[in-house]
Short mmCIF file of C-alpha atoms in Angstrom, two decimals:
data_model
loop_
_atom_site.label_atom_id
_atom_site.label_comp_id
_atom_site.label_asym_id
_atom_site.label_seq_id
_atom_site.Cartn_x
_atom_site.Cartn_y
_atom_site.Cartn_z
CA UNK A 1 76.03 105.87 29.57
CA UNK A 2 75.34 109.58 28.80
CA UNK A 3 78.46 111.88 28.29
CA UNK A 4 78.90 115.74 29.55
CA UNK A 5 78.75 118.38 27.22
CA UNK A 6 82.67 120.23 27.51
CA UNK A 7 82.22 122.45 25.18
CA UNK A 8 82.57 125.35 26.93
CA UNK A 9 82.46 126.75 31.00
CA UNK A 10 79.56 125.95 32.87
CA UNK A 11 76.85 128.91 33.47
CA UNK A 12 77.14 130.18 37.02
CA UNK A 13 74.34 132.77 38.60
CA UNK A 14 76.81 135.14 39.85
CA UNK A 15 80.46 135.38 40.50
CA UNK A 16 81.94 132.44 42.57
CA UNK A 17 82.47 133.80 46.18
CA UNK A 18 84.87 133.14 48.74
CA UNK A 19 85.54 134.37 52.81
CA UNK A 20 88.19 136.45 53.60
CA UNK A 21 87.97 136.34 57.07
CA UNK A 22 90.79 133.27 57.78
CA UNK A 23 93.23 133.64 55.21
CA UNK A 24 93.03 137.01 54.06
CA UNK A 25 92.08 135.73 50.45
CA UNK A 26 89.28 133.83 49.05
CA UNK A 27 88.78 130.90 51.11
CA UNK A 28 85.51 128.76 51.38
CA UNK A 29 85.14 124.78 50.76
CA UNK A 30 82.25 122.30 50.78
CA UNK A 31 79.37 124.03 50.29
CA UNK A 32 75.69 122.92 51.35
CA UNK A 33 72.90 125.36 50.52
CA UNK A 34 69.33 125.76 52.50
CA UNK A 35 66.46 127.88 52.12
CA UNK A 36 65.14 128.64 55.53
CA UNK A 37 62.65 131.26 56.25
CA UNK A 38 63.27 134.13 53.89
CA UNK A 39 66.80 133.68 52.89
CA UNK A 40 69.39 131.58 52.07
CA UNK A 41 71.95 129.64 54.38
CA UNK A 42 75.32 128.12 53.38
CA UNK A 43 77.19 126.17 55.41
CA UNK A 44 80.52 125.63 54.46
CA UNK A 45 84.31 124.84 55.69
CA UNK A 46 86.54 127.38 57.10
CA UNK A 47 89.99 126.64 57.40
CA UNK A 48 92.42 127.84 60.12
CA UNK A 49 93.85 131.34 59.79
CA UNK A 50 97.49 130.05 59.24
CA UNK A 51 98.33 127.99 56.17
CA UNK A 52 100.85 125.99 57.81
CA UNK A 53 98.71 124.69 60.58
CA UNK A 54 96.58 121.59 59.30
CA UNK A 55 93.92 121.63 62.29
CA UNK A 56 91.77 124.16 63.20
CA UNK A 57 89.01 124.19 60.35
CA UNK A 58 85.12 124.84 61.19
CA UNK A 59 81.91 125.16 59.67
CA UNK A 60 80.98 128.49 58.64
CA UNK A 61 77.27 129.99 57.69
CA UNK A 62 76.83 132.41 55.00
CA UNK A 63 73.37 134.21 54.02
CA UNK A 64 72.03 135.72 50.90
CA UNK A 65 68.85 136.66 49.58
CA UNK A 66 69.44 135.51 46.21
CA UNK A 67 72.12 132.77 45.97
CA UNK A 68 74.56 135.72 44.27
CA UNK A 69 75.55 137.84 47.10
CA UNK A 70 77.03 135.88 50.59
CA UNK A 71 78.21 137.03 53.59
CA UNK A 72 79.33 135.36 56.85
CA UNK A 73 77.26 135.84 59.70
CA UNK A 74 78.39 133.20 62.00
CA UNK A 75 81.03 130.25 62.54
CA UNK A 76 79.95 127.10 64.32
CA UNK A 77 81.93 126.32 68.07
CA UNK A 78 84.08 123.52 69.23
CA UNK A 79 81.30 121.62 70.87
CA UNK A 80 83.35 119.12 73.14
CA UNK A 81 86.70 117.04 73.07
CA UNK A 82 85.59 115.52 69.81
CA UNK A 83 85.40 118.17 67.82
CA UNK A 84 88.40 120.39 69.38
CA UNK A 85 90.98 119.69 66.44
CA UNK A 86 88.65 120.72 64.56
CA UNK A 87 84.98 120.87 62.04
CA UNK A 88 84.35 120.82 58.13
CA UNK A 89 81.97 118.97 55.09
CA UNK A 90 78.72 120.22 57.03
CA UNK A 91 75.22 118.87 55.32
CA UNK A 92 72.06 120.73 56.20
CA UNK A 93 68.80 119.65 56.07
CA UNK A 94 65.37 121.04 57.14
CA UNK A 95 63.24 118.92 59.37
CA UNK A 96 60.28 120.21 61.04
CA UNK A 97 60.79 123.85 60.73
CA UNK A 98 64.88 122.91 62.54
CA UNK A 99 67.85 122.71 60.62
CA UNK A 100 69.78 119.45 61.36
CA UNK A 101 73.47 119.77 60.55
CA UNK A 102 75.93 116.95 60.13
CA UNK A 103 79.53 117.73 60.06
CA UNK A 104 82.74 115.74 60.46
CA UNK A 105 85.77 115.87 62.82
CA UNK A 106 89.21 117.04 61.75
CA UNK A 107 92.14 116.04 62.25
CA UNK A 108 91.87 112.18 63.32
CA UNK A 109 92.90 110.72 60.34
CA UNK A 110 90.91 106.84 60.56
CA UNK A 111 89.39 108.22 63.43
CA UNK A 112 87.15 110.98 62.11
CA UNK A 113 83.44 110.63 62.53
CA UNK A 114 80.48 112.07 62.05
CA UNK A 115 78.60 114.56 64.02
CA UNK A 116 75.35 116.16 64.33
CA UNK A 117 73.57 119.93 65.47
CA UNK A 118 70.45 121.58 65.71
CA UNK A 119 68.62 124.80 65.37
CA UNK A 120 65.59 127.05 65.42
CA UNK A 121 67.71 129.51 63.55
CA UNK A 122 69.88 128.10 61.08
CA UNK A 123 72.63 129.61 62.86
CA UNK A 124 73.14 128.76 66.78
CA UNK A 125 73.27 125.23 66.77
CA UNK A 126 73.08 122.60 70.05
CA UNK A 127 74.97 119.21 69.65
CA UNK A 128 73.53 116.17 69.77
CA UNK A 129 74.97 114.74 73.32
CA UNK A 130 76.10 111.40 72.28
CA UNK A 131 78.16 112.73 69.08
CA UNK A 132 80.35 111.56 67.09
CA UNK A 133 76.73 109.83 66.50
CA UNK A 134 78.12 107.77 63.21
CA UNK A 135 81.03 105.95 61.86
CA UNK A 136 80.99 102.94 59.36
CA UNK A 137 81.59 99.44 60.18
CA UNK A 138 83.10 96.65 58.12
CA UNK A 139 86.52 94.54 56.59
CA UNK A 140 86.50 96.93 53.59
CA UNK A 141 86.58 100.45 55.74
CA UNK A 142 88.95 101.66 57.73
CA UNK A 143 86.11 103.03 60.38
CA UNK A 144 86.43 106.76 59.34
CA UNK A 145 83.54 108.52 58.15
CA UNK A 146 83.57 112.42 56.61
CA UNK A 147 81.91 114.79 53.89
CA UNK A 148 78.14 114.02 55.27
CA UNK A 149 75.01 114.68 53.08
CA UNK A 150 71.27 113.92 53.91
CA UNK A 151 67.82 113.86 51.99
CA UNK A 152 64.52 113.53 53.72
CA UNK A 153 62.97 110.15 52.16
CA UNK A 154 59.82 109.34 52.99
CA UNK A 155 60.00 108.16 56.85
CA UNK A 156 63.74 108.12 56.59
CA UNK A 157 66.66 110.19 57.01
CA UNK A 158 69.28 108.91 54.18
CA UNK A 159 72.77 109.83 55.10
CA UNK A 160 75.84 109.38 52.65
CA UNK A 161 79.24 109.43 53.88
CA UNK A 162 82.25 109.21 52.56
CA UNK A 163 85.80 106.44 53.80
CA UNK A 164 88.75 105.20 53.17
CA UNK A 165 89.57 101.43 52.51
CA UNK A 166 91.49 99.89 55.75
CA UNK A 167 95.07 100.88 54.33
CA UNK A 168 93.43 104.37 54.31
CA UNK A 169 94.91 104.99 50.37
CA UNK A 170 91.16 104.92 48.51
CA UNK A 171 88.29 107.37 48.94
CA UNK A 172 85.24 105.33 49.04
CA UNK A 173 81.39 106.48 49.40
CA UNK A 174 78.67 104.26 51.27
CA UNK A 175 75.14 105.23 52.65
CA UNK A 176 73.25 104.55 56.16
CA UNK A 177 69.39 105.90 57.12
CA UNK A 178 67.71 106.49 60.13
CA UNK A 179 63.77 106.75 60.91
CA UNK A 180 62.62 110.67 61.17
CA UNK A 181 61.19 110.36 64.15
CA UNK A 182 64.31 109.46 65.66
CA UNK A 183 66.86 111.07 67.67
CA UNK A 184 69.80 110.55 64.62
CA UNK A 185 71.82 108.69 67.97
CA UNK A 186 74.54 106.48 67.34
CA UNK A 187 71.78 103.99 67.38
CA UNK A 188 69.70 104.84 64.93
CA UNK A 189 71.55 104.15 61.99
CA UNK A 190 71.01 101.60 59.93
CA UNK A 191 74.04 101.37 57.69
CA UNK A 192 73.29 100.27 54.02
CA UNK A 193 76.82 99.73 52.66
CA UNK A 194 77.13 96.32 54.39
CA UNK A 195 79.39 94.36 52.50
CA UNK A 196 81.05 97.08 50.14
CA UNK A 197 80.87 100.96 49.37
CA UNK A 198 77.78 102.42 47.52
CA UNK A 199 80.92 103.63 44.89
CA UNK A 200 84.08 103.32 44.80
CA UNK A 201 86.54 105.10 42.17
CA UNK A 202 86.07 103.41 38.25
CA UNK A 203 86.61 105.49 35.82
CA UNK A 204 89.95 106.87 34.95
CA UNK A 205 89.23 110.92 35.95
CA UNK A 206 88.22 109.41 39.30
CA UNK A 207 91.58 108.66 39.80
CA UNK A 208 91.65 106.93 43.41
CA UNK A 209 88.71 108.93 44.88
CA UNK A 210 84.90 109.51 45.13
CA UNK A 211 83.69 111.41 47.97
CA UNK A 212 81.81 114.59 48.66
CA UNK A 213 78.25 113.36 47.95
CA UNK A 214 75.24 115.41 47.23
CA UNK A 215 71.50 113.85 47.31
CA UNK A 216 68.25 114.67 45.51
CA UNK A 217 65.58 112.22 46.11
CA UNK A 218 62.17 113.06 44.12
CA UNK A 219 59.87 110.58 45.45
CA UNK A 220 60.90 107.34 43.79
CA UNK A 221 64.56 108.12 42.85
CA UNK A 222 67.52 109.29 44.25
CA UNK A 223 70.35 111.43 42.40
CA UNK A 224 73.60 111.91 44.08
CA UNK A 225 76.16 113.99 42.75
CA UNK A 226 79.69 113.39 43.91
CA UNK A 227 83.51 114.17 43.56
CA UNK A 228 85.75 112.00 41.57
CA UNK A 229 89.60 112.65 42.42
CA UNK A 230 91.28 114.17 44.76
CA UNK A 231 92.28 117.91 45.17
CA UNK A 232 93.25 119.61 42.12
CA UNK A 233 94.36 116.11 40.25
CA UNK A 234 91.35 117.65 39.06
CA UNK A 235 88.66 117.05 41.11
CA UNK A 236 85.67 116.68 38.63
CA UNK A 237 81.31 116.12 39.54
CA UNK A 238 79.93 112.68 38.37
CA UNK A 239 76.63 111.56 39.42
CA UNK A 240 74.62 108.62 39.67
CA UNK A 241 71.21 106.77 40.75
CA UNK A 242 69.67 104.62 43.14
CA UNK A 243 65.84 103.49 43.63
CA UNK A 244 67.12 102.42 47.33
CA UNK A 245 69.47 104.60 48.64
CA UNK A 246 71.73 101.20 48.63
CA UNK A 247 72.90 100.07 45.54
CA UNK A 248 74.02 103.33 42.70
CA UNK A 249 74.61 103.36 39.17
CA UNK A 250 76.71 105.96 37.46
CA UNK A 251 74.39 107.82 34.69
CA UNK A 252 77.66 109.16 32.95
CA UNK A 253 81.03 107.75 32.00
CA UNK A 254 82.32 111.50 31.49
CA UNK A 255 81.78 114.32 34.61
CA UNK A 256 78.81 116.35 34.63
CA UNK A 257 80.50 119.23 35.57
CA UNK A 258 84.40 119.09 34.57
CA UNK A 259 87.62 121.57 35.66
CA UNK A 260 87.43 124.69 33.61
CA UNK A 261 89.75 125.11 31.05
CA UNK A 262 93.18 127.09 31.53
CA UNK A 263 92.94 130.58 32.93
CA UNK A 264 89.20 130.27 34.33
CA UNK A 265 88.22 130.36 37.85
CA UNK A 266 88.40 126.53 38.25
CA UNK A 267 90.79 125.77 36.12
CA UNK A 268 92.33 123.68 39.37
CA UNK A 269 89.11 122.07 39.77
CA UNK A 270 85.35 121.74 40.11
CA UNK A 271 84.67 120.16 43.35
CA UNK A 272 82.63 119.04 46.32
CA UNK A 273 79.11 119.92 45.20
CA UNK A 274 75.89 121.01 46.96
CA UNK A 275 72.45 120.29 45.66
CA UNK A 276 69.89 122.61 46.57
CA UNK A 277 66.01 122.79 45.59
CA UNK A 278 63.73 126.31 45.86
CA UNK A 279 60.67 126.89 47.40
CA UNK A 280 59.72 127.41 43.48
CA UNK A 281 61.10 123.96 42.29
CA UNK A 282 64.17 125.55 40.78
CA UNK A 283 67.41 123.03 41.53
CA UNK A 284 71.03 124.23 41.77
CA UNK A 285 73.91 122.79 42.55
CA UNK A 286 76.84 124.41 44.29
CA UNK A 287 80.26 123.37 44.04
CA UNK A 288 84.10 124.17 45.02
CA UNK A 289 86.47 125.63 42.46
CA UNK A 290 90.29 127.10 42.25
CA UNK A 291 92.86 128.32 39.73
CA UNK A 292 95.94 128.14 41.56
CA UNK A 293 96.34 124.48 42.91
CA UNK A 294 94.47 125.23 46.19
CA UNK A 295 95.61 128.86 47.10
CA UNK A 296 91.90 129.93 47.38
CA UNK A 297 89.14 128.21 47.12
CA UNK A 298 85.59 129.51 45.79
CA UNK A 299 82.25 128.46 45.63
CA UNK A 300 79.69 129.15 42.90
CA UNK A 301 76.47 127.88 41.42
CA UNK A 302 74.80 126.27 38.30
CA UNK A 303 70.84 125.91 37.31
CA UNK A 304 69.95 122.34 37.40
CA UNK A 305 67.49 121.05 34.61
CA UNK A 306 66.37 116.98 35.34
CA UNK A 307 64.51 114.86 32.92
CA UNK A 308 63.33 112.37 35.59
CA UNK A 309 66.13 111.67 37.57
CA UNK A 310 68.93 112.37 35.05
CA UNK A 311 70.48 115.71 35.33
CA UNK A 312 71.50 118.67 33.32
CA UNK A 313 73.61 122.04 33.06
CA UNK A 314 73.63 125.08 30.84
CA UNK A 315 77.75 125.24 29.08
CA UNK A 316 78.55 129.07 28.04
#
C-alpha cells in the first residue's frame, strides 16, 4: 500500500465556505458537487436552526460559477411522512439531461433509509412515489441505510450506502446497482453487499467507522473515496478500488487527505468527501472540515490528479 503525503495542508481552490442561514455561523455538511448547464450545483446538509434540537436537517443547493464562490438558492421540502423528521447526505447525479438526487431520512435511528428526487432544474425536485426506495438486507446490518453516492456505469446505476452492524455500534459501507433504464423503485436494486459490507473499519485512524462514500468510475475501474472515523475523532479520507462495484481494496494504509494540523481550518477534521469531474476532465473532490469540535462546519475543495485509478492531491 501507498502512503499520503502529510507534509503540509492540502491545496484548496478558494476559501472553505459555509451557510449562515440556520445557525447564524458557518454551517454546511456533506457535500456533493454537479455541473449542470452553465454552473455549478452543491447539494449539501442543512441542519436545524436550533443547536439543541437533533431533527430537523435538509438538503440544501448552493450555486457557483467557479467552484470558489457559493450561495444558497434553495432548500429541498419535506416530501411526505418519511421524510418529516427530517433530510441530509444527498448524492447527485446527472442522467439524461435530469438530476437524480438520493438523500437519507433523519432521525430514525435503524430505521433510516434511502430516498430519491428528480429534476429538470437541479433545484425543484419531485419524489419518487414509492420512497424510502432502498434499505439493506442481511444478518450483518442492522437494516439502516444513509450517506448515498451514485456513478453512472455503463447500463447501471451503482449506489453506495453506508450501515451500521445489527447492535448499531459500527459504521459499515456496502454497494447495490440498478439498470438505467429503470425507475430506481424499491425494486430495482440489486444489492451487491450480500454476505458482508464492501468495507468495514481496519485500520487504526478508522477507528470504528467508514462511511460517507464518494465514486469515480472511469470505464473499467471504480475509485471511491470515503470517511474513516467518526466526527472529529478525526474524521480522515481513505480511498479504495473495485473492478465490480462489489468487492474494494484500500489503495492506502495512511488517509489521502488527513485533519489539518492545529490552528487550521480543519484542524477538527477532514470529512465526508464529494468527487466531482468537469466538463474539461478536471476532478475535484470536496470535503467537510472544522476547527472547533463541530461548532461550524465548512466545505472546501482540492484538484484531483489520477494515474489510472489511483489518486492524488497537491500538499502546501
Amino acid at each position: 500500500m501507498s502512503h499520503a503525503n502529510t507534509s503540509g495542508s492540502v491545496s484548496l481552490l478558494g476559501e472553505p465556505w459555509g451557510d449562515t442561514s440556520r445557525r447564524g455561523r458557518p454551517y454546511a455538511k456533506d457535500p456533493s458537487v454537479i455541473r449542470f448547464g452553465n454552473r455549478y450545483l452543491m447539494y449539501f446538509s442543512l441542519p436545524s436552526s436550533d443547536d439543541a434540537v437533533v431533527e430537523g436537517w435538509s438538503v440544501g443547493v448552493a450555486e457557483s460559477s467557479d467552484l470558489v464562490s457559493w450561495r444558497t438558492v434553495a432548500v429541498l421540502p419535506s416530501f411526505g411522512d418519511y421524510d418529516a423528521s427530517g433530510a441530509a447526505a444527498p448524492g447527485a447525479v446527472v442522467i439524461d439531461g435530469r438530476v437524480h438526487v438520493f438523500f437519507q431520512t433523519y432521525g430514525g435511528g435503524a430505521a433510516d433509509a434511502l430516498c430519491h428526487a428528480v429534476s429538470d432544474d437541479g433545484v425543484t425536485f419531485v419524489p419518487h412515489p414509492e420512497n424510502p426506495v432502498f434499505a439493506p438486507t442481511g444478518a450483518w446490518t442492522c437494516g439502516r441505510a444513509i450517506d448515498a453516492d451514485v456513478v453512472v456505469a455503463g447500463d447501471h446505476l451503482l449506489l453506495a450506502w453506508v450501515t451500521r452492524d445489527p447492535t448499531m455500534t459500527i459504521q459499515l459501507l456496502g454497494t447495490a446497482r440498478a439498470r438505467l433504464d429503470s425507475d430506481f423503485g424499491r425494486g430495482a436494486w440489486e444489492q451487491l453487499s450480500v454476505d458482508g459490507p464492501a468495507l468495514a473499519p481496519e485500520l487504526p485512524w478508522e477507528e470504528q467507522c467508514i462511511e460517507a462514500p464518494a465514486l469515480r468510475f472511469d470505464g473499467t475501474t471504480f475509485t471511491m473515496f470515503y470517511a474513516g472515523a467518526y466526527n472529529n475523532r478525526p474524521q480522515q479520507i481513505g480511498w479504495a478500488t473495485s473492478t465490480d462495484g462489489a468487492t474494494w481494496t484500500r489503495g492506502s494504509s495512511a488517509p489521502l487527505i488527513p485533519a489539518g494540523a492545529a490552528g487550521t481550518w480543519n484542524s477538527s477534521e477532514s470529512g465526508h468527501p464529494g468527487y466531482m469531474r468537469d466538463a474539461d476532465g478536471a476532478e475535484y473532490l470536496f470535503f467537510q472540515g472544522n476547527p472547533d469540535d463541530g461548532q461550524t462546519w465548512l466545505i472546501a475543495a482540492t484538484r484531483l490528479r489520477f494515474d489510472g485509478a489511483t489518486p492524488s492531491v497537491q500538499f502546501d
